[in-house]
mmCIF file with all atom_site columns, C-alpha atoms in Angstrom:
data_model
loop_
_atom_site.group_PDB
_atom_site.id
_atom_site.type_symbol
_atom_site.label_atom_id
_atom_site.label_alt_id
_atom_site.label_comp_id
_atom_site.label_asym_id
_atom_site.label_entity_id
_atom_site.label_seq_id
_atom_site.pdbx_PDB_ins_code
_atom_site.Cartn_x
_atom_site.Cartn_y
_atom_site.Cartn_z
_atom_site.occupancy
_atom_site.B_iso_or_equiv
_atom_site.pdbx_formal_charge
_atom_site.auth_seq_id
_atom_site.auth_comp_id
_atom_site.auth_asym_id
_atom_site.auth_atom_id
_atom_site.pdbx_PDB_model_num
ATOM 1   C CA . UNK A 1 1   ? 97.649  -123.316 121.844 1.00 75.00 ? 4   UNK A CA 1
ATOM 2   C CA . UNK A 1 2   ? 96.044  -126.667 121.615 1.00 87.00 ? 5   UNK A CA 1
ATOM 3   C CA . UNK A 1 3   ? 95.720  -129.632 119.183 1.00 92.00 ? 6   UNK A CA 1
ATOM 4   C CA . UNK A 1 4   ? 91.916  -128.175 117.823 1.00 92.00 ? 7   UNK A CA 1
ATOM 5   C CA . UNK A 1 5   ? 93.032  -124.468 118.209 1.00 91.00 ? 8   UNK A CA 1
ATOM 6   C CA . UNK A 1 6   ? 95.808  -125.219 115.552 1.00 92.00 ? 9   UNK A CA 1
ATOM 7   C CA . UNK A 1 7   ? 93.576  -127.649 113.396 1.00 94.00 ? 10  UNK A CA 1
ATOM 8   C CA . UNK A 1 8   ? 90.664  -124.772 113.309 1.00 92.00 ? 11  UNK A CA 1
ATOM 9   C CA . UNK A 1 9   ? 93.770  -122.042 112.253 1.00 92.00 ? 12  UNK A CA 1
ATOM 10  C CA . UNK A 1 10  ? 95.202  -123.933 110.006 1.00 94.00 ? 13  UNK A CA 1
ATOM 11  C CA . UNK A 1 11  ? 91.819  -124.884 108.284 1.00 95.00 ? 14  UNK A CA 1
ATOM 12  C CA . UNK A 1 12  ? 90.857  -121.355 108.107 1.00 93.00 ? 15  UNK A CA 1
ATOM 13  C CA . UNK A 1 13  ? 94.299  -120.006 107.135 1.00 93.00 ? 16  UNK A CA 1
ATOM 14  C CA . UNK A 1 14  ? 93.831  -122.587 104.101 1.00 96.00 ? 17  UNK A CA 1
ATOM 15  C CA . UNK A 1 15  ? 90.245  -120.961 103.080 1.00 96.00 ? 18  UNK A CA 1
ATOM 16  C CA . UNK A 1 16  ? 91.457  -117.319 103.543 1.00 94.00 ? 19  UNK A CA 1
ATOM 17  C CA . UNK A 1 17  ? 94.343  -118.642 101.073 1.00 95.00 ? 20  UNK A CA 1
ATOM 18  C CA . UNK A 1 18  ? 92.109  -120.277 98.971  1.00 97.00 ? 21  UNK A CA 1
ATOM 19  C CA . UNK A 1 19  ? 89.343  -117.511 98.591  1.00 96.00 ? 22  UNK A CA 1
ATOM 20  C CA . UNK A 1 20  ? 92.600  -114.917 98.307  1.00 94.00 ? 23  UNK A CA 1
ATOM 21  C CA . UNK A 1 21  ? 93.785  -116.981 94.925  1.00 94.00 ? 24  UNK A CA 1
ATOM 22  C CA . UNK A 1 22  ? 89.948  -117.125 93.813  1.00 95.00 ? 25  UNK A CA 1
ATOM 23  C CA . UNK A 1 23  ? 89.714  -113.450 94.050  1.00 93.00 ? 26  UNK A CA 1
ATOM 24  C CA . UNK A 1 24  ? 93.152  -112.867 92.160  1.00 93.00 ? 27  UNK A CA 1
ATOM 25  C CA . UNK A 1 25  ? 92.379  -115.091 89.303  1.00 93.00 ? 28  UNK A CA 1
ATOM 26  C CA . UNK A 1 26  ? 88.820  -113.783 89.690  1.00 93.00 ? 29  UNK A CA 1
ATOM 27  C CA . UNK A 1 27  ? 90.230  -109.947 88.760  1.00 92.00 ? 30  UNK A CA 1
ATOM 28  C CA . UNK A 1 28  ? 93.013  -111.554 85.829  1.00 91.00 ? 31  UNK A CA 1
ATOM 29  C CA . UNK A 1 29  ? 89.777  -113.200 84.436  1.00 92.00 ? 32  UNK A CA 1
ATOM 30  C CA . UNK A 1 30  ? 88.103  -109.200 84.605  1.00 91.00 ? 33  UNK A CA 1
ATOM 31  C CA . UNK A 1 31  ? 91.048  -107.391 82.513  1.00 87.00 ? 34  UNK A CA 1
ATOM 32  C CA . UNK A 1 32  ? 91.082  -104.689 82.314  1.00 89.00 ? 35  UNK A CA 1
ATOM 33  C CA . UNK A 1 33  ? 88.085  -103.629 85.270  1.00 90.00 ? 36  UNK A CA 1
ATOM 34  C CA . UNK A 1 34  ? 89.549  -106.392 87.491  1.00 91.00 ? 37  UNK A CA 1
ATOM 35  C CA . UNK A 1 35  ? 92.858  -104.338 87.626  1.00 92.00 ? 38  UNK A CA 1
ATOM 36  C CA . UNK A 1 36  ? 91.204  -101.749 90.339  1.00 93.00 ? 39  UNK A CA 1
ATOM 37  C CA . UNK A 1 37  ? 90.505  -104.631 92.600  1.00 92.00 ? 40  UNK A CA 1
ATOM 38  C CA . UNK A 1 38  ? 94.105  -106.195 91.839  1.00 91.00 ? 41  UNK A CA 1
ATOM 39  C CA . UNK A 1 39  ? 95.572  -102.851 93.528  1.00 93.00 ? 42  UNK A CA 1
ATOM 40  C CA . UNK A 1 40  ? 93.515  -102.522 95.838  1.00 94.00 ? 43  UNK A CA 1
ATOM 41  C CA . UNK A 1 41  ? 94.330  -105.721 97.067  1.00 93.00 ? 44  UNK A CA 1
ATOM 42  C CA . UNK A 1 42  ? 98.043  -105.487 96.611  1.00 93.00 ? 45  UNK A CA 1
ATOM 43  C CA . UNK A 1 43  ? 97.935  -102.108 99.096  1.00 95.00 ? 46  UNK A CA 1
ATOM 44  C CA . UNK A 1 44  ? 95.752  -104.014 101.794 1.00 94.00 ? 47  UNK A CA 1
ATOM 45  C CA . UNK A 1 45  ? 98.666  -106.753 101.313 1.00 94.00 ? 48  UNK A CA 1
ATOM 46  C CA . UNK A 1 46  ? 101.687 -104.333 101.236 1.00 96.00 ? 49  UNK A CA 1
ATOM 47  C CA . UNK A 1 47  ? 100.041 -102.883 104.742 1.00 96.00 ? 50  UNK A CA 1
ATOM 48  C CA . UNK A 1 48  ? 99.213  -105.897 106.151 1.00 94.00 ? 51  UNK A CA 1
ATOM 49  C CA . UNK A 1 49  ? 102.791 -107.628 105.514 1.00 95.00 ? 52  UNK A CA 1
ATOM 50  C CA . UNK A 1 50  ? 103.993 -103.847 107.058 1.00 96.00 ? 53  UNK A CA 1
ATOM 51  C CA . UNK A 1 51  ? 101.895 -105.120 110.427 1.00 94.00 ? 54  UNK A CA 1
ATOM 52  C CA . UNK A 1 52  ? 102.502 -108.160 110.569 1.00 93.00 ? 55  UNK A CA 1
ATOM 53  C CA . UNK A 1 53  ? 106.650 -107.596 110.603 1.00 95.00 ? 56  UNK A CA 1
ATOM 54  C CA . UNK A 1 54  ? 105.977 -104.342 113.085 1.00 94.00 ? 57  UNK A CA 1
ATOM 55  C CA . UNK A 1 55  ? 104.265 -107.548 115.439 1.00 93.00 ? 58  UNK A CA 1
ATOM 56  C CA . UNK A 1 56  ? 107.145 -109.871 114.632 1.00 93.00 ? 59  UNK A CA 1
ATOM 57  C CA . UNK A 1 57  ? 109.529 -107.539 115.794 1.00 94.00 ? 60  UNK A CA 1
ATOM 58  C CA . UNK A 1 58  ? 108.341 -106.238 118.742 1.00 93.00 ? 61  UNK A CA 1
ATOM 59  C CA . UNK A 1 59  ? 109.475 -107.382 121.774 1.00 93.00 ? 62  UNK A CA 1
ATOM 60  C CA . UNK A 1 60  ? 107.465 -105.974 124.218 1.00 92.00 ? 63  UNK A CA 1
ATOM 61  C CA . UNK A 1 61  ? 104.165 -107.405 122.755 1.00 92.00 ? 64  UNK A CA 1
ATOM 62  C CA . UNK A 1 62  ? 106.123 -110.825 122.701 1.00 91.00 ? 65  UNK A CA 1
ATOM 63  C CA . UNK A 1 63  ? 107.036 -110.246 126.444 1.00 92.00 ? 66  UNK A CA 1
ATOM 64  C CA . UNK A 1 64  ? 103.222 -109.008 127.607 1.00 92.00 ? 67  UNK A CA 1
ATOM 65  C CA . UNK A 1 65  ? 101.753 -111.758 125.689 1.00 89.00 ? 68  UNK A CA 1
ATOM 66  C CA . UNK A 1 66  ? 103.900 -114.327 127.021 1.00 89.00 ? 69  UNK A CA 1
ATOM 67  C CA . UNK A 1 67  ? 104.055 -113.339 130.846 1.00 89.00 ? 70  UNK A CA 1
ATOM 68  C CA . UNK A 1 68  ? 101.119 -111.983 131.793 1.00 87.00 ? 71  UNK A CA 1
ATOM 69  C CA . UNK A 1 69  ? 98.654  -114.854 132.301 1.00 81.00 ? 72  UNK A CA 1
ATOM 70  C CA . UNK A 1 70  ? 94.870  -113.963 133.367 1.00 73.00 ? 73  UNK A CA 1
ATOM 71  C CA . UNK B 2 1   ? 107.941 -97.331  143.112 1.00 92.00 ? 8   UNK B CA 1
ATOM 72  C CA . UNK B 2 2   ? 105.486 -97.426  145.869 1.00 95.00 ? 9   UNK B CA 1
ATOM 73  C CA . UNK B 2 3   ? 101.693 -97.253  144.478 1.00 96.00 ? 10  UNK B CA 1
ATOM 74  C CA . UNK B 2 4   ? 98.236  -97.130  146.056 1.00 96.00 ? 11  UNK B CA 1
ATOM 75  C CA . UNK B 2 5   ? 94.705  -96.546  145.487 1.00 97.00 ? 12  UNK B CA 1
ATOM 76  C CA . UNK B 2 6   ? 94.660  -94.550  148.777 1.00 96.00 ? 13  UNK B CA 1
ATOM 77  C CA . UNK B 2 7   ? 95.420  -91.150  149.227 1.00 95.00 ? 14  UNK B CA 1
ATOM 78  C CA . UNK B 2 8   ? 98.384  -91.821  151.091 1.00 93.00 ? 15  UNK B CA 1
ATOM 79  C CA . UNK B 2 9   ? 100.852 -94.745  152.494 1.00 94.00 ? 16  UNK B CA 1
ATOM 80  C CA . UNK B 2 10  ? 100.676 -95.720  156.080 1.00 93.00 ? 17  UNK B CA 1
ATOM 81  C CA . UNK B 2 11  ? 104.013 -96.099  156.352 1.00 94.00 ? 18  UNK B CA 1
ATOM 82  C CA . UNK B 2 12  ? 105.252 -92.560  154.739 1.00 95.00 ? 19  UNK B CA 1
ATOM 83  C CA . UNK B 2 13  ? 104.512 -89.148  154.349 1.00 95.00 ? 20  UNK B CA 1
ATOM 84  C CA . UNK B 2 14  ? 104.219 -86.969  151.329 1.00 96.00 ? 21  UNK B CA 1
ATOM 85  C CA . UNK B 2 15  ? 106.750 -84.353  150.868 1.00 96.00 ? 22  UNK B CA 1
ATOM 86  C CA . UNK B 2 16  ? 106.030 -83.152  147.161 1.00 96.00 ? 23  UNK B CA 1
ATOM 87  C CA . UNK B 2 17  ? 103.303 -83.552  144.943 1.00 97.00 ? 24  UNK B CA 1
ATOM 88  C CA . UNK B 2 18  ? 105.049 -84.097  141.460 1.00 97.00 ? 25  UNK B CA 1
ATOM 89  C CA . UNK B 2 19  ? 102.109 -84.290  139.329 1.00 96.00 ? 26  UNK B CA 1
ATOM 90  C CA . UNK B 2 20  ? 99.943  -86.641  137.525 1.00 97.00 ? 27  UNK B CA 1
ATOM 91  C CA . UNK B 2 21  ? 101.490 -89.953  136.165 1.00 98.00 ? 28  UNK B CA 1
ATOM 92  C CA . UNK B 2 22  ? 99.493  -92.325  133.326 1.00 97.00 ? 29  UNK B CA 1
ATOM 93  C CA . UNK B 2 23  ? 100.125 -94.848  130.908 1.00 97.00 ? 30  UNK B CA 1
ATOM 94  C CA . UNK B 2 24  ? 97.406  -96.570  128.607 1.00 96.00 ? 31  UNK B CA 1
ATOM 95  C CA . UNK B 2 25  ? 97.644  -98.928  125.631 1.00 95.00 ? 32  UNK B CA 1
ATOM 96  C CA . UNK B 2 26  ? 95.208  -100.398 123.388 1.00 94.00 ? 33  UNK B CA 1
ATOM 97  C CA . UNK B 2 27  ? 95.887  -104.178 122.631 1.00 90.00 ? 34  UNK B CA 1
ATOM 98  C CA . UNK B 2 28  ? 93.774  -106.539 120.700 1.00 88.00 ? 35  UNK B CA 1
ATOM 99  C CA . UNK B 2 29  ? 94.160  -110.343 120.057 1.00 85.00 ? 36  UNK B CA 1
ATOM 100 C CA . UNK B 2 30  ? 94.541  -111.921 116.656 1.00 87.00 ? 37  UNK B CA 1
ATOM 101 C CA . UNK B 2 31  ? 91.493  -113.176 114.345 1.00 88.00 ? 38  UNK B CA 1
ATOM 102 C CA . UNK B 2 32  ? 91.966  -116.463 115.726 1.00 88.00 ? 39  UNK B CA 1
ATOM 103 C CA . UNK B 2 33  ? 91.565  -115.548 119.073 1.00 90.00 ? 40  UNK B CA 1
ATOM 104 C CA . UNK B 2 34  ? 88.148  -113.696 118.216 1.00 90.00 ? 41  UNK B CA 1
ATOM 105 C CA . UNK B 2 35  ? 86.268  -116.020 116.461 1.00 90.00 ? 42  UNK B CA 1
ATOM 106 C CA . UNK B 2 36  ? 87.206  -118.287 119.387 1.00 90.00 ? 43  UNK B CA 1
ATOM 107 C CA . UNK B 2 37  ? 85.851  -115.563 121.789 1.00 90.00 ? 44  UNK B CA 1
ATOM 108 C CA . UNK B 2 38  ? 82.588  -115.234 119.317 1.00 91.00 ? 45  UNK B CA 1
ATOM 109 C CA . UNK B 2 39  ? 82.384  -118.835 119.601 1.00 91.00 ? 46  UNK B CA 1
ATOM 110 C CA . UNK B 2 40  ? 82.303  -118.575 123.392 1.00 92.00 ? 47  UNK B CA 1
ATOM 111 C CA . UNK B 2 41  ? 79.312  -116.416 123.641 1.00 91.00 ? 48  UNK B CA 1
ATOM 112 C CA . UNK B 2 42  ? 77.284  -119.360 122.234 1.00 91.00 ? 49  UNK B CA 1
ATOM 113 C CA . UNK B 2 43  ? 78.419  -121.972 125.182 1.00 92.00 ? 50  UNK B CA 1
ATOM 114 C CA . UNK B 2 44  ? 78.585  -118.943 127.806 1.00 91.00 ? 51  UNK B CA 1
ATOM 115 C CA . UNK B 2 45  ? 81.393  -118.902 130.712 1.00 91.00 ? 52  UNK B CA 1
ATOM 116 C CA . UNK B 2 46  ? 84.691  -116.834 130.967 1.00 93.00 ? 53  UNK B CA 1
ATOM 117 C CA . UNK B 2 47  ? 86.282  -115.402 127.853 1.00 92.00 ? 54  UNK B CA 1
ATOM 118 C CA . UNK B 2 48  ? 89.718  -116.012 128.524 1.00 91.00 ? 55  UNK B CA 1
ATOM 119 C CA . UNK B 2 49  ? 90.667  -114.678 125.400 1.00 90.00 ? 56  UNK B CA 1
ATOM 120 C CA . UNK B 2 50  ? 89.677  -111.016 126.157 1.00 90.00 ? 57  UNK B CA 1
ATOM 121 C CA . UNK B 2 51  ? 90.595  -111.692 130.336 1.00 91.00 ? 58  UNK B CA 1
ATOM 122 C CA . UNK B 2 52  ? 93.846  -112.549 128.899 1.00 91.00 ? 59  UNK B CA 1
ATOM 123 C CA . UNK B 2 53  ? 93.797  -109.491 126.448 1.00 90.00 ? 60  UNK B CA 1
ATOM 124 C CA . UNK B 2 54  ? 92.700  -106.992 129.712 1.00 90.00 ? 61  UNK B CA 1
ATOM 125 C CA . UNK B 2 55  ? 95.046  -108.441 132.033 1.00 93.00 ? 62  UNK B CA 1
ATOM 126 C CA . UNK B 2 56  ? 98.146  -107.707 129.758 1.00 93.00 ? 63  UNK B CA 1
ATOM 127 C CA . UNK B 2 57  ? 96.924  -103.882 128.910 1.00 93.00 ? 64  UNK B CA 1
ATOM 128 C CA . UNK B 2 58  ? 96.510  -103.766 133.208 1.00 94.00 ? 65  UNK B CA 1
ATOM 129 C CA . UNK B 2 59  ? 100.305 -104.713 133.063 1.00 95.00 ? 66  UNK B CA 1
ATOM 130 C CA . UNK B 2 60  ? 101.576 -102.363 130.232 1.00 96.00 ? 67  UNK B CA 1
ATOM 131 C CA . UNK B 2 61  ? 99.427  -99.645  131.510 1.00 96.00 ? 68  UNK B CA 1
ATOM 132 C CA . UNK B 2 62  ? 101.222 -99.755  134.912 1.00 96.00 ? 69  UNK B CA 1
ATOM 133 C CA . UNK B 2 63  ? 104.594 -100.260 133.440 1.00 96.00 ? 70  UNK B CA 1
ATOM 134 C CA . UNK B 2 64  ? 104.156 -97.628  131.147 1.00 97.00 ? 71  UNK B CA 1
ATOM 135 C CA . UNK B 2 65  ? 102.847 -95.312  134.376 1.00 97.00 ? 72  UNK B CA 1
ATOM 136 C CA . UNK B 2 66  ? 106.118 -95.561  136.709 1.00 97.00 ? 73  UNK B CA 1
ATOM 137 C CA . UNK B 2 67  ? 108.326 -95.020  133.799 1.00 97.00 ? 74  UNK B CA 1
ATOM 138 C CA . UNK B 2 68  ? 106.279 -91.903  133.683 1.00 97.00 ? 75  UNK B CA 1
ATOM 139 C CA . UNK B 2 69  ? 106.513 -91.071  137.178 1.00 97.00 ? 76  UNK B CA 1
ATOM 140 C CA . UNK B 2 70  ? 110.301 -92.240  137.277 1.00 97.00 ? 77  UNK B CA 1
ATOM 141 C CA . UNK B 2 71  ? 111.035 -89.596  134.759 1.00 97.00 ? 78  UNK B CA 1
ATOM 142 C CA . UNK B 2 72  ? 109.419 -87.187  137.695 1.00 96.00 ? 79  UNK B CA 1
ATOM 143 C CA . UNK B 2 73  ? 112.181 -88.816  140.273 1.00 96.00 ? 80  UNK B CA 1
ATOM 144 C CA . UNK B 2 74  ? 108.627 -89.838  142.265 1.00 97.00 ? 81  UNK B CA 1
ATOM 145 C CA . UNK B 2 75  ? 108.984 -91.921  144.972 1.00 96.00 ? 82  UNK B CA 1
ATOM 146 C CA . UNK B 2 76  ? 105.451 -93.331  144.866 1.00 96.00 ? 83  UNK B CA 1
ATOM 147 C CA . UNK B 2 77  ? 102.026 -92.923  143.268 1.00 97.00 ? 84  UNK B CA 1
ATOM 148 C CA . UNK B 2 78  ? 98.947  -92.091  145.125 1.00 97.00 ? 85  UNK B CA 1
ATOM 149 C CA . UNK B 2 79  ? 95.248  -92.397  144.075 1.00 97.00 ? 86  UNK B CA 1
ATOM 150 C CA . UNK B 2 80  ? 96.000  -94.903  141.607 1.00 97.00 ? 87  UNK B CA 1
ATOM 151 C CA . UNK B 2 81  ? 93.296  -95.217  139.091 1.00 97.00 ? 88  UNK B CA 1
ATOM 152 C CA . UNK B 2 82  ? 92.160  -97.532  135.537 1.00 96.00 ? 89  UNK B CA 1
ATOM 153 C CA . UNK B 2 83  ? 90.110  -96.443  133.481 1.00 95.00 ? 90  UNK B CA 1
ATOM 154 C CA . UNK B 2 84  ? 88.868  -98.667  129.972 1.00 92.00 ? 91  UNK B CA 1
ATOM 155 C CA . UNK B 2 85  ? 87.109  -97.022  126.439 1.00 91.00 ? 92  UNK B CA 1
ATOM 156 C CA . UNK B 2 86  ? 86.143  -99.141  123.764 1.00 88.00 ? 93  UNK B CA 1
ATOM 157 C CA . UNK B 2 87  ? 88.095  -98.031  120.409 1.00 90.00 ? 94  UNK B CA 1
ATOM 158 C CA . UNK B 2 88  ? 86.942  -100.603 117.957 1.00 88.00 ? 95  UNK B CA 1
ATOM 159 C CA . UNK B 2 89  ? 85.479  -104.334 118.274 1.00 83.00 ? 96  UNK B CA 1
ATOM 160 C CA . UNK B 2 90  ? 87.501  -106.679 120.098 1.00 80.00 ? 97  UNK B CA 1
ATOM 161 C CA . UNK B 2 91  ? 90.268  -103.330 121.134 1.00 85.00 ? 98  UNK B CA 1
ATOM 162 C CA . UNK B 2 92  ? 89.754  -101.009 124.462 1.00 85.00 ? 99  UNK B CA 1
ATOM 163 C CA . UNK B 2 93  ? 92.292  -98.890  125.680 1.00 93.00 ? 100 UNK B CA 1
ATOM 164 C CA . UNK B 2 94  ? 92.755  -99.071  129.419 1.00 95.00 ? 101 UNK B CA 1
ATOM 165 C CA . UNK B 2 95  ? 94.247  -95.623  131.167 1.00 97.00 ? 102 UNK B CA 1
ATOM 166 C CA . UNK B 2 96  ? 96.122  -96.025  134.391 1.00 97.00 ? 103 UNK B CA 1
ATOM 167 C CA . UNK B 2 97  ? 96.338  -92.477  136.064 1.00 98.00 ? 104 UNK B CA 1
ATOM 168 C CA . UNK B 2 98  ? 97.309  -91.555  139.143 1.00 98.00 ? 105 UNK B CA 1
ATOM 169 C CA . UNK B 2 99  ? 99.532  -88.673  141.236 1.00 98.00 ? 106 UNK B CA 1
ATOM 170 C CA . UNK B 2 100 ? 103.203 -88.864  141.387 1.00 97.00 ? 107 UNK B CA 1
ATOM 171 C CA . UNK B 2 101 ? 105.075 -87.667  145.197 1.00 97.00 ? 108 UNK B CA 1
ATOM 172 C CA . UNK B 2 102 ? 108.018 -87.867  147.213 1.00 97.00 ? 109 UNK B CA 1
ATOM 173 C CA . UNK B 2 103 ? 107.797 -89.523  150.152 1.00 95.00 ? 110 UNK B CA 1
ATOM 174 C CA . UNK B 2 104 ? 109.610 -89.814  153.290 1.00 95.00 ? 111 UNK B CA 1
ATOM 175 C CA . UNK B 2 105 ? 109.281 -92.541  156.292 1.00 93.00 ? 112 UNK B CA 1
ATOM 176 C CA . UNK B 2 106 ? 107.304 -91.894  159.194 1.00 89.00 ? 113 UNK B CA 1
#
């Protein structure tokens, strides 16, 4: 990964972050409505932090991902 | 493990037909990685990201076929086939298939 590649992540991992917090204070500011969109974002984050540890820990992606080149 | 796309090796002759063999995966890259490819089509030229994504399903598909045809005790795989199906955007499952055999030298 190059020297753009992680200055374009990082700048988009910083919106996603950013737009994430607008859309939670977004739903506090909509109590008590704002609560359906509160869970329903907590489940999409509960699955995706369940993905994102199954990727972590496997070894074989790391290995495929890592040796095989084009 | 001995494979080929032919129907048989030069150098040995089939004793047993075991059966058929396959492995397939579906693999996709990150985000990242796809709104790089996106960005690609715009500039045109090779999209490493997905040649990159293909080649490593072409290398778990195959590994994931002779553990399948070890399980048979095969000593090679004839008519060795890939197939690819799209599944979603920016995911395709590639199928390697092929028939398992005993062999013995010429």
């Amino acid at each position: 990964m190059d020297k753009l590649e992680k200055i374009g992540y990082t700048l988009l991992g910083s919106l996603a972050a950013a737009y994430l917090i607008a859309m939670i204070v977004g739903m506090i500011a909509a109590f008590p409505y704002g609560l359906i969109g509160f869970i329903a974002l907590g489940a999409v984050g509960i699955l995706f932090i369940k993905v994102l540890r199954e990727r972590l820990a496997s070894t074989e992606d790391d290995y495929y991902a890592k040796e095989v080149d084009k | 493990m001995l494979i080929t796309t032919q129907d048989e090796f030069a150098d040995y002759e089939i004793v047993k037909t075991l059966g058929l063999v396959k492995g397939n995966t579906i693999r996709a890259r990150h985000v990242g990685k796809d709104i790089l490819a996106s960005l690609r089509t715009l500039v045109g030229g090779e999209i490493v990201e997905y040649t990159k994504m293909l080649a490593e399903s072409r290398e778990q598909s195959m590994d994931r076929l002779i553990a399948d045809a070890k399980k048979l005790n095969a000593d090679g795989v004839v008519c060795l086939r890939f197939t690819t199906s799209p599944v979603m955007q920016g995911a395709a499952e590639l199928l390697a298939y092929g028939t398992a055999v005993s062999l013995k030298k010429k």
